Coordinates of C-alpha atoms in Angstrom, one line a residue:
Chain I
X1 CA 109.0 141.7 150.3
X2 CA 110.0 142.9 147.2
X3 CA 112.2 146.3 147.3
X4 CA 113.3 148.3 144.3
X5 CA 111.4 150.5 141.5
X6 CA 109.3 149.2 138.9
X7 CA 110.5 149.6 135.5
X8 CA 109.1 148.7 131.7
X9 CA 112.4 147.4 130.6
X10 CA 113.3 145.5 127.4
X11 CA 114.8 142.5 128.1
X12 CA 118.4 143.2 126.5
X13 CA 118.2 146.1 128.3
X14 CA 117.7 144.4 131.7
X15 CA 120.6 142.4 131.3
X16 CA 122.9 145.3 130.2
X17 CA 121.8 147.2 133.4
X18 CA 122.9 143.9 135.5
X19 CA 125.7 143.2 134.0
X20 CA 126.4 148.0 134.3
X21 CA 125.6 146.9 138.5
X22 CA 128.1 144.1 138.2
X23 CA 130.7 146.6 137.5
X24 CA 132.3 144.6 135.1
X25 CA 136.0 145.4 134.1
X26 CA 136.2 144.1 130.5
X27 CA 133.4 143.5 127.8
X28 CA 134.1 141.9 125.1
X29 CA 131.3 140.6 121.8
X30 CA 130.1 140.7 118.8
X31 CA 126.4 142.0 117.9
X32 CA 124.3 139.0 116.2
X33 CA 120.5 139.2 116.2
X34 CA 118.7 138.7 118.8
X35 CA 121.5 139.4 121.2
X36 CA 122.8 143.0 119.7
X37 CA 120.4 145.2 121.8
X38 CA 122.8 144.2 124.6
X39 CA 126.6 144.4 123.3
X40 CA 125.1 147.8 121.9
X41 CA 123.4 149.4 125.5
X42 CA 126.8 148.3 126.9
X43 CA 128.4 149.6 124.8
X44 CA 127.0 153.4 125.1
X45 CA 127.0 153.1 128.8
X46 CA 130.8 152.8 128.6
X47 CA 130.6 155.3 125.8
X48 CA 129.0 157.7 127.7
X49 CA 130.9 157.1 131.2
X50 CA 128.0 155.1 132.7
X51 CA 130.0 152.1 133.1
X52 CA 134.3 152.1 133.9
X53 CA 134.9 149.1 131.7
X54 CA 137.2 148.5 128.8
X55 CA 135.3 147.4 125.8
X56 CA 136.8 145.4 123.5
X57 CA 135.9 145.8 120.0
X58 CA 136.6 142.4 117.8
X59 CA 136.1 140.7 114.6
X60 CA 134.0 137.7 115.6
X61 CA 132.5 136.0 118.2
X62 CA 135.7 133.4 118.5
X63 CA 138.1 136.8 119.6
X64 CA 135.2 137.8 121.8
X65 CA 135.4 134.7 124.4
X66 CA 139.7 134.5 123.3
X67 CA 139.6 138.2 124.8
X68 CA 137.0 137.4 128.1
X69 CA 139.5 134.4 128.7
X70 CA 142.3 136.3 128.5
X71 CA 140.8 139.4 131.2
X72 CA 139.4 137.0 133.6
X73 CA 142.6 134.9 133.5
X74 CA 144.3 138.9 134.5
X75 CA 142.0 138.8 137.2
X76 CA 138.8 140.9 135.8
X77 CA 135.3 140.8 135.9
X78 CA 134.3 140.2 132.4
X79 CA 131.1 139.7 130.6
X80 CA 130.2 138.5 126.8
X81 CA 126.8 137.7 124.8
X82 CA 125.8 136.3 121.8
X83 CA 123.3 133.9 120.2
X84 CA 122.4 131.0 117.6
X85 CA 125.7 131.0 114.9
X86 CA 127.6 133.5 117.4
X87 CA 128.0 130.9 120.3
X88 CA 128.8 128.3 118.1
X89 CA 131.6 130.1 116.4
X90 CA 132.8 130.7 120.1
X91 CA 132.2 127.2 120.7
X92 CA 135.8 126.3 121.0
X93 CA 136.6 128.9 122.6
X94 CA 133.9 128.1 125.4
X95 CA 135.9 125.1 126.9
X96 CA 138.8 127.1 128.4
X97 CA 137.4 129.2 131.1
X98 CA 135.5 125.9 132.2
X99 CA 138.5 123.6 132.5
X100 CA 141.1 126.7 133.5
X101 CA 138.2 127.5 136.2
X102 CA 138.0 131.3 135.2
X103 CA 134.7 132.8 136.4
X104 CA 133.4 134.4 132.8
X105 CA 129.4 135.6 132.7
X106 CA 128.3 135.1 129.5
X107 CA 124.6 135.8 128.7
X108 CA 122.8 133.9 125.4
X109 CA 119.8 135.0 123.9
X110 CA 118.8 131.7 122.6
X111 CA 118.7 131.6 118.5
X112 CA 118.0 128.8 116.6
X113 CA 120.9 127.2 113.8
X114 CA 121.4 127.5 110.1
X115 CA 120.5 125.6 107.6
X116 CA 118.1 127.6 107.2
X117 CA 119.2 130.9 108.4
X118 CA 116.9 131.5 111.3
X119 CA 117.3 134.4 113.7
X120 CA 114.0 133.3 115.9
X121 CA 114.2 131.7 118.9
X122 CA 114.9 128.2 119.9
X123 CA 116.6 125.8 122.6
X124 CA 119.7 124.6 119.6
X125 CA 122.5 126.5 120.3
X126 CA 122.1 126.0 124.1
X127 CA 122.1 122.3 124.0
X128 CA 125.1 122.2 121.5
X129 CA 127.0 123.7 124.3
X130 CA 125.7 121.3 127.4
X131 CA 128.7 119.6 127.7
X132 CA 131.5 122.1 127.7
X133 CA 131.4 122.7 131.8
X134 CA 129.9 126.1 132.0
X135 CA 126.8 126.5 134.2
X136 CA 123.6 127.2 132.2
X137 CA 120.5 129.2 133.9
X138 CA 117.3 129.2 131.5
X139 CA 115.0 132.7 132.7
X140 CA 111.5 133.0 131.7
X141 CA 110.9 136.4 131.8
X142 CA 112.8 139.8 131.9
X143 CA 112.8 140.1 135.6
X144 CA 114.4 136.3 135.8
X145 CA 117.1 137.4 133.0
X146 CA 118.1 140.3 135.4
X147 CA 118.2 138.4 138.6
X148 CA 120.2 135.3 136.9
X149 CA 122.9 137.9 135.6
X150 CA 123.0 138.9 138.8
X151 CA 123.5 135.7 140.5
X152 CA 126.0 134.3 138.0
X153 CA 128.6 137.0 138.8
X154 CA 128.6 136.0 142.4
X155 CA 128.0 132.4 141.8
X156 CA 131.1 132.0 139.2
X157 CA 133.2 134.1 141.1
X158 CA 132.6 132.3 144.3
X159 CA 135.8 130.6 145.4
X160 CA 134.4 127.3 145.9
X161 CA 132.8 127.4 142.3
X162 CA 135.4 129.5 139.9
X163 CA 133.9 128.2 136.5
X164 CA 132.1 130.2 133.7
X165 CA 128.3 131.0 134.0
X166 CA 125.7 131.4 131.5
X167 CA 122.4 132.9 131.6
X168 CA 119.9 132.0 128.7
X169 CA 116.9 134.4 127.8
X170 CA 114.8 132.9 125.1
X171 CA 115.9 135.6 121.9
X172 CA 113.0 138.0 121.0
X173 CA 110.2 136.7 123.5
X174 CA 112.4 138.0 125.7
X175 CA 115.2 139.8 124.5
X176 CA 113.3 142.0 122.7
X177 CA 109.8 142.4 124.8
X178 CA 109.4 144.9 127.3
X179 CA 108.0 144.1 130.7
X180 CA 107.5 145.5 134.0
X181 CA 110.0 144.3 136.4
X182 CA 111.2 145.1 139.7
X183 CA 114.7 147.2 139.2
X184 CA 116.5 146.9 142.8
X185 CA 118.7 149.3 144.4
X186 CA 121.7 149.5 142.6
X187 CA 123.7 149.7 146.5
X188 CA 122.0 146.3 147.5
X189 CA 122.9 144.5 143.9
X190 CA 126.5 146.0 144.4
X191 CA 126.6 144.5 148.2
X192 CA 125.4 140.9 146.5
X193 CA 127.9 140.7 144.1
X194 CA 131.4 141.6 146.4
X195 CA 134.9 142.6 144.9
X196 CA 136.5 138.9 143.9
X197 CA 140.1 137.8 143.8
X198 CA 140.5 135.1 141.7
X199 CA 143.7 132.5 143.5
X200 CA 145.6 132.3 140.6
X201 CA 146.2 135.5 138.4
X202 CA 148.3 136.4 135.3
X203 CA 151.1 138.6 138.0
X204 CA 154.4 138.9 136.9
X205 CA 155.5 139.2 140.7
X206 CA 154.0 135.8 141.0
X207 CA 154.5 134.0 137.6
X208 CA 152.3 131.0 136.9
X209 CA 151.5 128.8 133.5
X210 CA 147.6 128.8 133.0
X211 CA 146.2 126.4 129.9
X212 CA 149.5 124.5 130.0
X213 CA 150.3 121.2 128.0
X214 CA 148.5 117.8 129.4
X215 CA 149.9 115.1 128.0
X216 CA 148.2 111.7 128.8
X217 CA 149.9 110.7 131.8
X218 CA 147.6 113.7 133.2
X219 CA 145.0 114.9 131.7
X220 CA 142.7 112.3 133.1
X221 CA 143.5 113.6 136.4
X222 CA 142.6 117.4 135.1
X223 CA 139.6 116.0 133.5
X224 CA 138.7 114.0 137.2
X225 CA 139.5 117.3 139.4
X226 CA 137.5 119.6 136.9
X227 CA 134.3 117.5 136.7
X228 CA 133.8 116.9 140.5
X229 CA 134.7 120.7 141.2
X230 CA 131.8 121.4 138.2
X231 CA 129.6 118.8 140.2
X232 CA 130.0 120.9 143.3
X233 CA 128.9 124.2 142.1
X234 CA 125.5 123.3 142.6
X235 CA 125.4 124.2 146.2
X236 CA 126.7 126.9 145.8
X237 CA 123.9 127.9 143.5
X238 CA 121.5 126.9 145.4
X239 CA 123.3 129.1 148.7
X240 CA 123.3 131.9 146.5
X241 CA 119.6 131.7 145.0
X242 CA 118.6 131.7 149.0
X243 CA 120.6 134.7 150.0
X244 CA 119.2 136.5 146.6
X245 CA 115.8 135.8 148.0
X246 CA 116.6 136.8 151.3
X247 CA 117.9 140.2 150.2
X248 CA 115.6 140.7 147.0
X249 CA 112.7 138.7 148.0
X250 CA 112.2 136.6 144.7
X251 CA 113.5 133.2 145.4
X252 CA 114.8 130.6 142.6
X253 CA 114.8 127.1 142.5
X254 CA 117.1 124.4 140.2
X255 CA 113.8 123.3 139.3
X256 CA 110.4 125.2 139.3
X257 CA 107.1 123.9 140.2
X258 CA 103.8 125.1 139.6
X259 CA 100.6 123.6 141.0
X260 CA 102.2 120.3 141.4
X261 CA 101.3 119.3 144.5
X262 CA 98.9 116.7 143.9
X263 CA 99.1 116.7 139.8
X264 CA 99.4 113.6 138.6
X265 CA 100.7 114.7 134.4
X266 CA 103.4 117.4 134.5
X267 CA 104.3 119.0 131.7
X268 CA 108.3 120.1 131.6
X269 CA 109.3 123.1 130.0
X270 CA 112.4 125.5 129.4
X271 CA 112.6 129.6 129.3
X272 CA 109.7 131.6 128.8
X273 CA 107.7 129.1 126.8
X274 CA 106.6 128.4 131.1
X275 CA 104.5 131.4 131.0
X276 CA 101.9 130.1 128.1
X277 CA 102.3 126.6 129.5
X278 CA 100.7 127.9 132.8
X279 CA 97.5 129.1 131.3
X280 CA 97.8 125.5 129.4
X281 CA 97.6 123.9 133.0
X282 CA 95.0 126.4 134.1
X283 CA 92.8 125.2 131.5
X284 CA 93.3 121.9 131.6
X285 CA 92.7 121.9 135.4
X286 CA 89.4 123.1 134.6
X287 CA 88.9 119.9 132.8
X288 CA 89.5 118.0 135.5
X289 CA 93.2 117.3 134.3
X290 CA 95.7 117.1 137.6
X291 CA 98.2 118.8 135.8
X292 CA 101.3 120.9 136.8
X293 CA 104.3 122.6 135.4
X294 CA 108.0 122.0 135.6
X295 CA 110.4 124.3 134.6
X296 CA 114.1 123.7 134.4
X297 CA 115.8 126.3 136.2
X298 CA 119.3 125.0 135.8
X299 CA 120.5 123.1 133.1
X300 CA 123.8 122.4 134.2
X301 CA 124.5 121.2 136.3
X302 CA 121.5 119.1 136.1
X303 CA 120.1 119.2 139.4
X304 CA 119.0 115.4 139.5
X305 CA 117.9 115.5 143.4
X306 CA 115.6 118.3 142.8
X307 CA 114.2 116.5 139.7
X308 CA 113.4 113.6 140.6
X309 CA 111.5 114.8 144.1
X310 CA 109.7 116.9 141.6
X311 CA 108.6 114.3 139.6
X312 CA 108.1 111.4 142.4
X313 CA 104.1 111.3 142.3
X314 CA 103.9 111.8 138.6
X315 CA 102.4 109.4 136.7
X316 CA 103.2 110.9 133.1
X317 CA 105.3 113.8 132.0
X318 CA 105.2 115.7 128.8
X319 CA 108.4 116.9 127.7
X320 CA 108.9 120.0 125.6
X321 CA 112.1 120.1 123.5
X322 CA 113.1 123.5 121.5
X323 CA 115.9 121.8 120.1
X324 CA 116.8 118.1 118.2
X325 CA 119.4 116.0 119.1
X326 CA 119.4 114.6 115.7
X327 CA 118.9 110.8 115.2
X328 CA 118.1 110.9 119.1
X329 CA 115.0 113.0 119.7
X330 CA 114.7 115.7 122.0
X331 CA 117.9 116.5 124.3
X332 CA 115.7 117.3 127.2
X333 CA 113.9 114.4 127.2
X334 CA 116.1 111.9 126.9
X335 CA 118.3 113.8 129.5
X336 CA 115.5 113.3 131.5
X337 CA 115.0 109.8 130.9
X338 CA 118.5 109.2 131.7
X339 CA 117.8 111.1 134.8
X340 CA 115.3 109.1 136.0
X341 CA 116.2 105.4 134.4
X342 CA 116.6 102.8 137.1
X343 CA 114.8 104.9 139.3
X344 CA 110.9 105.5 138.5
X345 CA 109.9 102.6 135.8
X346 CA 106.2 103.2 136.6
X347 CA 106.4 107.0 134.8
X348 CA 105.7 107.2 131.1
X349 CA 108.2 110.1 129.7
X350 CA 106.6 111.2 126.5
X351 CA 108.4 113.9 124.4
X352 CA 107.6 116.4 121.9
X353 CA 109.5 118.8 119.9
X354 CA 108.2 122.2 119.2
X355 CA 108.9 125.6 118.7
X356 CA 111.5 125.3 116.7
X357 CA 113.1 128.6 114.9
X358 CA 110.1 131.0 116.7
X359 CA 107.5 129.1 115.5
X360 CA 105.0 130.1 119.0
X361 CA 103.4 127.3 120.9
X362 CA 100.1 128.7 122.0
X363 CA 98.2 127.7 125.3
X364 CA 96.5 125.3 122.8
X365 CA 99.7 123.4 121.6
X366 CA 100.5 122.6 125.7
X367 CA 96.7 121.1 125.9
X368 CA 97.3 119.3 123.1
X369 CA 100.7 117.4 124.2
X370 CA 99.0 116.7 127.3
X371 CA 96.0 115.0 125.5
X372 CA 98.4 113.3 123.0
X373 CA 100.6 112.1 125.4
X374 CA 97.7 110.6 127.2
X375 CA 96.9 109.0 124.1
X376 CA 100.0 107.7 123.5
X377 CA 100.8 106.2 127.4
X378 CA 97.5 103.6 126.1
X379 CA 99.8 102.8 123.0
X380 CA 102.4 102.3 125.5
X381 CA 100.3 99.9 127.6
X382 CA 99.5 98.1 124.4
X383 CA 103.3 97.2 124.0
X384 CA 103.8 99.6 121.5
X385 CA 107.1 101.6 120.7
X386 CA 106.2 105.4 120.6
X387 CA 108.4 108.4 118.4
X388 CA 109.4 111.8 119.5
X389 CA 107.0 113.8 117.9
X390 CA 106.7 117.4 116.3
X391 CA 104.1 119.3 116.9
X392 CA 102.5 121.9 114.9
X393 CA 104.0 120.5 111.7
X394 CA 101.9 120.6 108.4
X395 CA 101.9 117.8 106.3
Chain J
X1 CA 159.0 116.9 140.0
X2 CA 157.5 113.7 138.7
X3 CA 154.2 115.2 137.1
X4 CA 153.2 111.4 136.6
X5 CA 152.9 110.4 140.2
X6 CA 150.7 113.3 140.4
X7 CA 146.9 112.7 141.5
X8 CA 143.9 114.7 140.6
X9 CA 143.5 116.2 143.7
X10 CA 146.9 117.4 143.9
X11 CA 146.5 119.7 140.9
X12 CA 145.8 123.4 141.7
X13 CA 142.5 125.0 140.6
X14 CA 142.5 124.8 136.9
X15 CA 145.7 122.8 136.7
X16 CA 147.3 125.8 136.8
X17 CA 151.2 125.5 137.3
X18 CA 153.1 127.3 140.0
X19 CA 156.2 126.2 139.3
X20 CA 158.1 128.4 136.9
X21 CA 160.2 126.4 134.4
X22 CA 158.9 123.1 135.1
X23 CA 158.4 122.4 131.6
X24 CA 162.3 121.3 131.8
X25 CA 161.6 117.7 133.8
X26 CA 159.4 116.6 130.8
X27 CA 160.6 114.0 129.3
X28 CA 160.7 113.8 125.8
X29 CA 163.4 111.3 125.5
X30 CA 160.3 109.0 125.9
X31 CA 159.6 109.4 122.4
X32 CA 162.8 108.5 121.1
X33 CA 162.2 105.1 118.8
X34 CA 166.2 105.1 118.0
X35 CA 169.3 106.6 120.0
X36 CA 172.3 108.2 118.9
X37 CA 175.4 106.6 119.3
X38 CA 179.1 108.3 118.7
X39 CA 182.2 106.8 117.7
X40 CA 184.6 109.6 119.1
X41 CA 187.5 108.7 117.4
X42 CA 185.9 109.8 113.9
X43 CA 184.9 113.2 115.7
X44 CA 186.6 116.6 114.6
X45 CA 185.3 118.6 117.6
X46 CA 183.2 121.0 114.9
X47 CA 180.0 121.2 116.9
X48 CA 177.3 120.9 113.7
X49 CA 175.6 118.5 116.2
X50 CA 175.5 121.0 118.7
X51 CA 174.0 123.5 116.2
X52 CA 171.6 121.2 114.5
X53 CA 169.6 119.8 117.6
X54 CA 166.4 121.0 117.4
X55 CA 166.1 119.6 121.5
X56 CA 169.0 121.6 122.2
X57 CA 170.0 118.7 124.4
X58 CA 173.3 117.9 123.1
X59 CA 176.9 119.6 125.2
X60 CA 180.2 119.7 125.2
X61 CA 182.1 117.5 127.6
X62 CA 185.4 118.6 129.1
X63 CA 187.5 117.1 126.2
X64 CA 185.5 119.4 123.9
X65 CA 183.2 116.1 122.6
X66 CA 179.9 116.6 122.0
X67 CA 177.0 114.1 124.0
X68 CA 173.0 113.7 123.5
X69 CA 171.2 114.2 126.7
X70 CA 168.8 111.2 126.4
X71 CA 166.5 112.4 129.4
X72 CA 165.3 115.1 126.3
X73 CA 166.8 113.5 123.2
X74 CA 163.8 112.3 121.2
X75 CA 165.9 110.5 118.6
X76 CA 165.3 112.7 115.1
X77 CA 168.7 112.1 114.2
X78 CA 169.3 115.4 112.6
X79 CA 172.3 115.2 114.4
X80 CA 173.9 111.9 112.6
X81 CA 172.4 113.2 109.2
X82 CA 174.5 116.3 109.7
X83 CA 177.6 115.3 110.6
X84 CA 180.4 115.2 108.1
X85 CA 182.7 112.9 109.6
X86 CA 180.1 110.4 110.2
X87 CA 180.8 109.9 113.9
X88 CA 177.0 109.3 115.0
X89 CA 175.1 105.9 114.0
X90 CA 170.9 105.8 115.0
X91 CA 170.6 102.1 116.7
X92 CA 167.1 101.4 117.3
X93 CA 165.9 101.3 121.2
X94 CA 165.0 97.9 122.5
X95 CA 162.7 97.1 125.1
X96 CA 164.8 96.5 128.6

């Protein structure tokens, strides 16, 4: 049951047109590579009367979240993007609609960092940002990026959740391919995502201080009420992704699965790198491999339940990383490993980073982390210590 | 007031504050390492204390004195700097 029109639809472009259903009041960014194909389609959809938002022109990505903050504290629907350098310049910035609990949609179309200057895509800027409060959504195509958008708007502005939302597409694979997709009824996206009234408004008939001075006899207590409301936005999530299915018919899940029901190695993945590792698991099933595919879904909050029943009949899983956590591996992986310590000692976790700055991992780089990481679960039985390893490196 | 008795799940969403002016029961006079202290007698009446506070917590009294609200005072002693007649000595706070 899947209604609406089928479109070939750049992925930028997908987003814009969500974020054009949304309705949103205010838009505020700044064009950086690979995210510019959607500040500029919103912007000429406001130009030309498509959308009724203000736009806000500024002079860096730092005014562009400074100005979102601002309108949603007013009590508007804003929306911002950017990508690589561009969300780290906002980076400060990022922390105040997540601990003033203002319901900004930001989408990220996921760039790697300088030194050196890369616009190509990897998982860095994302993870620099995992522990700021805002809730991060990875899509793997163009038809995920759309729903995602979407979702976040009624998601963040949902009364019991009220904190910033962020939807990753994985910059040029997707922000810049065009795919078929499945373009809904702009009347049933409009019903999804209702008219919101946020409880406490900038109003001068009823005066509040937002972003006030904590000093430390309080700011534990801010820091105690924020993280547990953060912690309970993942129901909420997961009551919206069913009633998105219900209405649209695709349904979403904090965490992915594909042909895991009786695999015994699962690899684990993030964005659209899921797609080629698919075909990886295809092949290696034909092997005789029992292989399977994980895909994060939501990165934060990290949905630990749904992890860990996806993983509880694995005996090995082969992380992916798109990003370093310098001097500490892969961020995924040891995030999973953390995850799961005390709780499955009998799974080997072995990590691999690759992909780095757009370098592609083909079906053939999957196959081989599977293979390697079987190698290296005998080193592990031999009592040896294993390394994080890069893949696809020349010497 | 009494932000400090305060626990987390008293604060609104966002710790927003509903409260207008409630900035006022802060109290700074916490910082304060030394307090001033006035020997009237000296005192001409001329209000450069009064001018100089950067707290603004110092007022007149009925007799036209001037006195340090120690609820705000935070002890710079700009005040006793400024004052030509010498009236106001900083004596260090001591633990009660």
């Amino acid at each position: 049951m899947t209604k609406g029109k089928i479109v070939g639809l750049e992925g930028s472009f997908a987003v814009a047109e969500a974020v054009r259903m949304a309705n949103a009041d205010v838009i505020s960014a700044y064009p950086i590579t690979p995210q510019t194909h959607i500040v500029e389609r919103l912007a000429e959809m406001v130009a030309d009367g498509e959308l009724d938002a203000e736009f806000i022109c500024v002079e860096s990505e730092h005014s562009a979240m400074s100005a979102c903050v601002g309108a949603s504290a007013a009590g508007a629907r804003v929306f911002t993007c950017s990508a690589g350098q561009g969300l780290e310049l906002m980076h400060e910035v990022l922390y105040i609609p997540s601990s003033m609990r203002l319901p900004v949609v930001a989408v990220v179309a996921n760039r790697a960092l300088s030194a050196p200057l890369s616009v190509w895509c990897d998982h860095s800027d994302a993870m620099a940002i995992r522990d700021i409060g805002w809730i991060q959504m990875f899509a793997e195509n163009n038809q995920q990026a759309f729903d995602l958008t979407v979702c976040a708007y009624r998601v963040a502005e949902d009364k019991e959740v009220l904190f910033p939302a962020m939807v990753h597409l994985d910059g040029f694979y997707l922000s810049h391919v065009i795919e078929d997709m499945v373009m809904p009824d702009e009347e049933e996206v409009v019903g999804f995502i209702p008219e919101y009234e946020h409880p406490f408004v900038l109003d001068p008939d009823r005066p509040v201080s937002m972003g006030c001075y904590g000093p430390p006899f309080i700011y534990s207590e801010t820091k105690k009420a924020q993280e547990v409301a953060f912690e309970n936005t993942k129901s909420k999530i997961l009551e919206t992704w069913k009633e998105f299915g219900d209405v649209f018919g695709r349904h979403y899940s904090p965490v992915e699965k594909y042909r895991m029901e009786d695999a015994r190695i699962a690899l684990l993945t993030m964005g659209s790198s899921g797609e080629t590792a698919m075909l990886a698991v295809e092949e290696l099933r034909e092997e005789g491999k029992d292989v399977g595919l994980i895909s994060l879904r939501l990165w934060r909050p990290f949905p630990f339940k749904e992890f860990r029943d996806a993983v509880k009949d694995v005996e090995l899983l082969v992380v992916l990383d798109r990003a370093i956590s310098s001097g500490m591996g892969g961020p995924v992986c040891s995030e999973v490993k953390s995850a799961l310590y005390d709780k499955r000692k009998d799974l080997n976790i072995v990590g691999f980073i690759g992909g780095l700055g757009g370098r592609d991992i083909p079906v053939k780089g999957f196959k081989y982390m599977v293979n390697r990481a079987l190698e290296k679960v005998k080193a592990i039985e031999r009592g040896e210590e294993i390394e994080t390893e890069m893949i696809g490196i020349r010497e | 007031m009494g932000g400090e008795k305060l626990g987390w799940k008293d604060l609104e969403i966002g710790a927003v504050v509903t409260e207008p002016g409630s900035a006022s029961a802060y109290k700074t006079g916490d910082w304060r390492s030394e307090r001033p202290v006035r020997e009237n007698e000296k005192c001409i009446k001329c209000g450069i204390c009064y001018i100089y506070c950067p707290e603004a917590c110092i007022h007149e009294d009925e007799e036209g004195y001037f006195e340090s609200d120690l609820y705000y005072c935070k002890g710079c002693g700009i005040c006793a700097h400024e004052c030509p007649r010498d009236v106001i000595k900083m004596v260090e706070e001591v633990e009660e």
